[in-house]
Amino acid sequence: MVVDHLIVGAGTAGCVLGARLSEDPERSVLLLEAGPDYPEGTAPAPLCDSHTLPGAEWDWGLSAAVGDRRVGFPAGRLVGGTSRIGGAGAWRPPASDFDAWATRGLPEWSFERVGPAFNAVETDLQFGARAWHGDAGPLPVTRCGEHELVPPMRGWLRAVLDAGHPWCEDMNAPDATGVGFNPMARRGRARVSAADAYLTPAVRARANLTVRSECAVERVVLEGSRAVGVVAGGELVRAREVIVCAGVPLSPALLLRSGIGPADGLAAGGIPQRVDLPGVGGRLMDQPAVILLAVPRAGNGDEPFLQLSARLRAFPGFPEDDAFYLCLFNGIPVDAQLAALIRSDRAHWLIVSDLAPASTGSITVRCADPAEPPVCDLRFYEKGEDLERMRAGVRALWELTKHPAFVQTIDRMALVTDRMIGDELRLDGIVRGRAGSRQPWGGCAMGPASEREAVVDGACRVHGVESLRVVDSSVVPVPLRAGGTLTTLMIGERIAARIREGG
């Protein structure tokens, strides 16, 4: 049997494509996922509760290099992907990010053109009547109310506002800046993932859609310059079109294992080159995040961990670029080693991040063995003013922690002191030594064929390969100043419509 569309990865974008393409009963769709599947009503409690962060059981367990350290590189390994194990955030990038995307020879990805697809994703429960929001999409997007703010959030909000940053009613407005209620994909306190929203029982019942879990894909199979299927579990599964939706960093890694990529990198892994695409694995963009810890006062441990977020105009002392991110995670459980250091089994995470750093990293593979994880190097702070921006951001965050409204909600700050922040060498150690991955983009960058680093065209078709697309966050060619879920869903919606239109 040859299916029409074989989708590799039932994550955020894969769920959209599986649902939308199978709306046409004449198309056969096979959705392959390496991890487990939990149809409606069968998911373990941690996957359903937006007050928790699910554990490593549903994560690929990947890591990335930051200098001489390795940091976690979260990626969901189950139907629903990272949208099922993350913080349920549903935050859009500003309109100007898509206009920057369009200037790379991709006019169809301007804000004006992507807006309808964003709206098709969501039912915004507060602002659905506004022109830049949706009121009939499968994903519910909501926010908490002021009366629901837990004390640490209320104190942190007061600190941010008193520092001169504006209140933002709708963080998903096209030009949103300031601090506001974090938009989230949930019903009540139940997390709503891409699987929950798109792979409903009615969709799963379609005769032309098959969801196959616990089925890891080893490589894409090429005959000449055409993709004809994949090898999964040692079996060749044939298809008229292969759509890779494995996400960052797994989509670039799959192309590389299949012989699609730069000659030197493939040769180093002993992989015969089938298609010369120098950009595969390049232009990896991430948002370096530094966490300061506060020890909570006694609480019940069953409170929402995320209620507010801030995208601020400028890092102190730097030009405005709407890339200064601040956030508070409330009462996060910590491991035994950290608990011993801070003398508490929970901590508030005060997060500062750069949403648009100049530095970029890379994704490579050591060999063609799919059991060998990809090699990710984030290369934080290698370019421009990235390091100085984050130093300024950490200093600004530290000052916020001293605001009386916040201080009265915590027991103490942990592992950082005024002296450390005031000492350039020690501050540099904090900025470098605590930086982790917050939101990766890229590795299969979109662009015209004339661009050396481009991997896919504006319809996500892989350059130089027929019947092969990559459709997920790895195709993003510019830094996006937000989280990934809504944008990845939007990409899935746009490409599904493009495929159905014959493009």
Coordinates of N, CA and C in Angstrom, one line a residue, residues 102-229:
A102 N 9.0 37.8 5.7 CA 8.6 38.1 4.3 C 9.7 38.7 3.5
T103 N 10.6 39.5 4.1 CA 11.7 40.2 3.3 C 12.7 39.3 2.9
R104 N 12.7 38.0 3.3 CA 13.7 37.1 2.9 C 13.3 36.4 1.6
G105 N 12.6 37.1 0.7 CA 12.1 36.5 -0.5 C 10.9 35.6 -0.3
L106 N 10.2 35.8 0.8 CA 9.0 35.0 1.1 C 7.8 35.8 1.5
P107 N 7.3 36.5 0.5 CA 6.2 37.5 0.8 C 4.9 36.8 1.3
E108 N 4.8 35.5 1.0 CA 3.6 34.8 1.5 C 3.6 34.6 3.0
W109 N 4.7 34.9 3.7 CA 4.8 34.8 5.2 C 4.8 36.1 5.9
S110 N 4.2 37.1 5.3 CA 4.1 38.4 5.9 C 3.0 38.3 7.0
F111 N 2.9 39.3 7.9 CA 1.9 39.2 8.9 C 0.5 39.2 8.3
E112 N 0.3 40.0 7.3 CA -1.0 40.1 6.6 C -1.5 38.7 6.1
R113 N -0.5 37.9 5.6 CA -0.8 36.6 5.0 C -0.9 35.5 6.0
V114 N -0.2 35.6 7.1 CA -0.3 34.5 8.1 C -1.4 34.7 9.1
G115 N -1.9 36.0 9.2 CA -2.9 36.3 10.2 C -4.1 35.4 10.1
P116 N -4.7 35.1 9.0 CA -5.9 34.2 8.9 C -5.6 32.8 9.4
A117 N -4.4 32.3 9.2 CA -4.1 31.0 9.7 C -4.0 31.0 11.2
F118 N -3.4 32.0 11.8 CA -3.4 32.1 13.3 C -4.8 32.1 13.8
N119 N -5.7 32.9 13.2 CA -7.1 33.0 13.6 C -7.8 31.6 13.5
A120 N -7.4 30.9 12.4 CA -8.1 29.6 12.2 C -7.7 28.6 13.3
V121 N -6.6 28.8 14.0 CA -6.1 27.9 15.0 C -7.0 28.0 16.3
E122 N -7.4 29.3 16.6 CA -7.8 29.5 18.0 C -9.3 29.9 18.1
T123 N -9.7 29.7 19.3 CA -10.9 30.3 19.9 C -10.4 31.1 21.1
D124 N -10.2 32.4 20.9 CA -9.8 33.3 22.0 C -10.9 33.6 22.8
L125 N -10.9 33.2 24.1 CA -12.1 33.4 25.0 C -12.3 34.8 25.5
Q126 N -11.2 35.6 25.4 CA -11.4 37.0 25.8 C -11.5 38.0 24.6
F127 N -10.7 37.7 23.6 CA -10.6 38.7 22.5 C -11.0 38.2 21.1
G128 N -11.8 37.1 21.1 CA -12.1 36.5 19.8 C -12.8 37.4 18.8
A129 N -13.5 38.4 19.3 CA -14.2 39.3 18.4 C -13.3 40.3 17.7
R130 N -12.1 40.4 18.1 CA -11.2 41.4 17.5 C -10.6 40.8 16.2
A131 N -10.3 41.7 15.3 CA -9.9 41.3 13.9 C -8.7 40.4 13.9
W132 N -7.8 40.6 14.8 CA -6.6 39.8 14.8 C -6.6 38.5 15.6
H133 N -7.9 38.1 16.0 CA -8.0 36.9 16.8 C -9.1 36.0 16.1
G134 N -9.1 34.7 16.5 CA -10.1 33.8 16.0 C -11.1 33.5 17.1
D135 N -12.3 33.1 16.7 CA -13.4 32.7 17.6 C -14.0 31.4 17.3
A136 N -13.4 30.6 16.4 CA -14.0 29.4 16.0 C -13.0 28.3 15.7
G137 N -11.8 28.5 16.1 CA -10.7 27.5 15.9 C -10.8 26.3 16.9
P138 N -10.0 25.3 16.7 CA -10.0 24.1 17.6 C -9.3 24.3 19.0
L139 N -8.4 25.3 19.1 CA -7.6 25.5 20.3 C -8.2 26.6 21.1
P140 N -8.6 26.3 22.3 CA -9.1 27.4 23.2 C -7.9 28.2 23.8
V141 N -7.9 29.5 23.7 CA -6.9 30.4 24.3 C -7.5 31.3 25.3
T142 N -6.9 31.2 26.5 CA -7.5 32.0 27.6 C -6.5 32.6 28.5
R143 N -6.9 33.4 29.4 CA -6.0 34.1 30.4 C -6.6 34.1 31.7
C144 N -5.8 34.1 32.8 CA -6.4 34.3 34.1 C -6.9 35.7 34.3
G145 N -7.7 35.9 35.3 CA -8.1 37.2 35.7 C -7.3 37.8 36.9
E146 N -7.3 39.1 37.1 CA -6.5 39.7 38.1 C -6.9 39.1 39.5
H147 N -8.1 38.7 39.7 CA -8.5 38.1 41.0 C -7.9 36.7 41.2
E148 N -7.4 36.1 40.2 CA -6.8 34.8 40.3 C -5.3 34.8 40.5
L149 N -4.7 35.9 40.5 CA -3.2 36.0 40.6 C -2.9 35.5 42.0
V150 N -1.9 34.6 42.1 CA -1.4 34.1 43.4 C -0.4 35.2 43.9
P151 N -0.2 35.2 45.2 CA 0.6 36.4 45.8 C 1.9 36.6 45.1
P152 N 2.8 35.6 44.8 CA 4.0 36.0 44.2 C 3.8 36.6 42.8
M153 N 2.8 36.2 42.1 CA 2.6 36.8 40.8 C 2.1 38.3 41.0
R154 N 1.3 38.5 42.0 CA 0.8 39.9 42.2 C 1.9 40.8 42.6
G155 N 2.8 40.3 43.4 CA 4.0 41.1 43.8 C 4.9 41.3 42.7
W156 N 5.2 40.3 41.9 CA 6.1 40.5 40.7 C 5.5 41.5 39.7
L157 N 4.2 41.4 39.5 CA 3.5 42.3 38.6 C 3.7 43.8 39.1
R158 N 3.5 44.0 40.4 CA 3.7 45.3 40.9 C 5.1 45.8 40.7
A159 N 6.0 44.9 40.9 CA 7.4 45.3 40.7 C 7.7 45.7 39.3
V160 N 7.2 45.0 38.3 CA 7.4 45.3 36.9 C 6.8 46.6 36.5
L161 N 5.6 46.8 36.9 CA 4.8 48.0 36.6 C 5.5 49.2 37.2
D162 N 6.0 49.1 38.5 CA 6.6 50.2 39.1 C 8.0 50.5 38.6
A163 N 8.6 49.6 37.8 CA 9.8 49.9 37.1 C 9.6 50.7 35.9
G164 N 8.4 51.0 35.5 CA 8.1 51.8 34.4 C 7.6 51.1 33.1
H165 N 7.4 49.8 33.2 CA 7.0 49.0 32.1 C 5.4 49.0 32.0
P166 N 4.9 49.1 30.8 CA 3.4 49.3 30.7 C 2.7 48.0 30.8
W167 N 1.4 48.1 31.2 CA 0.5 47.0 31.3 C 0.0 46.7 29.9
C168 N -0.1 45.4 29.5 CA -0.6 45.1 28.1 C -1.8 44.2 28.3
E169 N -2.9 44.6 27.8 CA -4.2 43.9 28.0 C -4.2 42.6 27.2
D170 N -3.6 42.6 26.0 CA -3.6 41.4 25.1 C -2.2 41.2 24.6
M171 N -1.5 40.2 25.2 CA -0.2 39.9 24.8 C -0.1 39.3 23.4
N172 N -1.2 39.0 22.8 CA -1.2 38.5 21.4 C -1.7 39.5 20.4
A173 N -1.8 40.8 20.8 CA -2.1 41.8 19.8 C -0.9 42.0 18.9
P174 N -1.1 42.5 17.7 CA 0.0 42.5 16.7 C 1.3 43.3 17.2
D175 N 1.0 44.3 18.0 CA 2.2 45.2 18.5 C 2.3 45.1 20.0
A176 N 2.0 44.0 20.6 CA 1.9 43.9 22.0 C 3.3 44.1 22.6
T177 N 3.4 44.9 23.7 CA 4.6 45.0 24.5 C 4.2 45.4 25.9
G178 N 5.0 45.0 26.8 CA 4.7 45.3 28.2 C 4.5 44.0 29.0
V179 N 3.8 44.0 30.1 CA 3.5 42.9 30.9 C 2.0 42.6 31.0
G180 N 1.6 41.4 30.9 CA 0.2 41.1 30.8 C -0.1 39.6 31.2
F181 N -1.3 39.3 31.2 CA -1.7 37.9 31.5 C -1.2 37.0 30.4
N182 N -0.6 35.9 30.7 CA -0.1 35.0 29.7 C -1.2 34.2 29.0
P183 N -1.3 34.3 27.7 CA -2.3 33.5 27.0 C -1.9 32.0 27.0
M184 N -2.9 31.2 27.3 CA -2.7 29.8 27.5 C -3.7 28.9 26.8
A185 N -3.3 27.7 26.4 CA -4.1 26.8 25.7 C -4.7 25.8 26.8
R186 N -5.8 26.1 27.3 CA -6.4 25.3 28.4 C -7.9 25.5 28.4
R187 N -8.6 24.5 29.0 CA -10.0 24.6 29.4 C -10.0 24.4 30.9
G188 N -10.4 25.5 31.6 CA -10.3 25.5 33.0 C -8.8 25.3 33.4
R189 N -8.5 24.3 34.1 CA -7.0 24.1 34.4 C -6.5 22.9 33.5
A190 N -7.3 22.4 32.6 CA -6.8 21.3 31.8 C -6.0 21.8 30.6
R191 N -4.8 21.3 30.4 CA -4.0 21.7 29.3 C -4.6 21.1 28.0
V192 N -4.6 21.9 26.9 CA -5.1 21.5 25.7 C -4.0 21.5 24.7
S193 N -3.6 20.3 24.3 CA -2.4 20.1 23.3 C -2.9 20.1 21.9
A194 N -2.0 20.1 21.0 CA -2.4 19.9 19.6 C -3.2 18.6 19.3
A195 N -2.8 17.6 20.0 CA -3.5 16.3 19.9 C -5.0 16.5 20.4
D196 N -5.1 17.1 21.5 CA -6.5 17.3 22.1 C -7.3 18.2 21.1
A197 N -6.7 19.2 20.5 CA -7.5 20.1 19.7 C -7.8 19.6 18.3
Y198 N -6.8 18.9 17.7 CA -7.0 18.5 16.3 C -7.3 17.0 16.2
L199 N -6.8 16.1 17.0 CA -7.0 14.7 16.8 C -8.2 14.2 17.7
T200 N -9.3 14.8 17.5 CA -10.5 14.5 18.3 C -11.0 13.1 17.9
P201 N -11.9 12.6 18.7 CA -12.4 11.2 18.4 C -13.0 11.2 17.0
A202 N -13.7 12.2 16.6 CA -14.3 12.3 15.2 C -13.3 12.2 14.2
V203 N -12.2 12.9 14.4 CA -11.1 12.9 13.4 C -10.4 11.6 13.4
R204 N -10.1 11.0 14.5 CA -9.5 9.7 14.6 C -10.3 8.6 13.9
A205 N -11.7 8.8 13.9 CA -12.6 7.8 13.3 C -12.6 7.8 11.8
R206 N -11.9 8.7 11.2 CA -11.9 8.8 9.7 C -11.2 7.5 9.1
A207 N -11.8 7.0 8.2 CA -11.2 5.7 7.6 C -9.9 6.0 6.8
N208 N -9.7 7.3 6.4 CA -8.5 7.6 5.6 C -7.4 8.1 6.5
L209 N -7.5 8.1 7.8 CA -6.4 8.6 8.7 C -6.0 7.4 9.6
T210 N -4.7 7.1 9.6 CA -4.1 6.2 10.5 C -3.1 6.8 11.4
V211 N -3.2 6.7 12.7 CA -2.2 7.2 13.7 C -1.5 6.0 14.2
R212 N -0.2 5.9 14.0 CA 0.6 4.8 14.4 C 1.7 5.3 15.4
S213 N 1.5 4.9 16.7 CA 2.5 5.3 17.7 C 3.5 4.3 17.9
E214 N 4.5 4.6 18.8 CA 5.6 3.7 19.1 C 6.3 3.3 17.8
C215 N 6.4 4.2 16.9 CA 7.0 3.9 15.5 C 8.0 4.9 15.1
A216 N 9.3 4.7 15.5 CA 10.3 5.6 15.2 C 10.8 5.5 13.8
V217 N 11.0 6.6 13.1 CA 11.4 6.7 11.7 C 13.0 6.8 11.7
E218 N 13.6 5.9 10.9 CA 15.0 5.9 10.8 C 15.6 6.9 9.8
R219 N 15.0 6.9 8.6 CA 15.4 7.8 7.5 C 14.4 7.9 6.4
V220 N 14.5 8.9 5.6 CA 13.7 9.1 4.5 C 14.3 8.3 3.3
V221 N 13.5 7.6 2.5 CA 14.0 6.9 1.4 C 13.9 7.7 0.1
L222 N 15.0 7.8 -0.6 CA 15.0 8.5 -1.9 C 15.2 7.5 -3.0
E223 N 14.5 7.7 -4.1 CA 14.8 7.1 -5.4 C 15.1 8.2 -6.4
G224 N 16.4 8.3 -6.7 CA 16.8 9.5 -7.5 C 16.6 10.7 -6.6
S225 N 15.9 11.7 -7.1 CA 15.7 12.9 -6.4 C 14.3 13.0 -5.8
R226 N 13.7 11.9 -5.7 CA 12.3 11.8 -5.2 C 12.2 11.0 -3.9
A227 N 11.5 11.6 -2.9 CA 11.2 10.9 -1.6 C 10.1 9.9 -1.9
V228 N 10.3 8.6 -1.6 CA 9.2 7.6 -1.9 C 8.7 7.0 -0.6
G229 N 9.2 7.4 0.6 CA 8.7 6.8 1.8 C 9.8 6.9 2.9

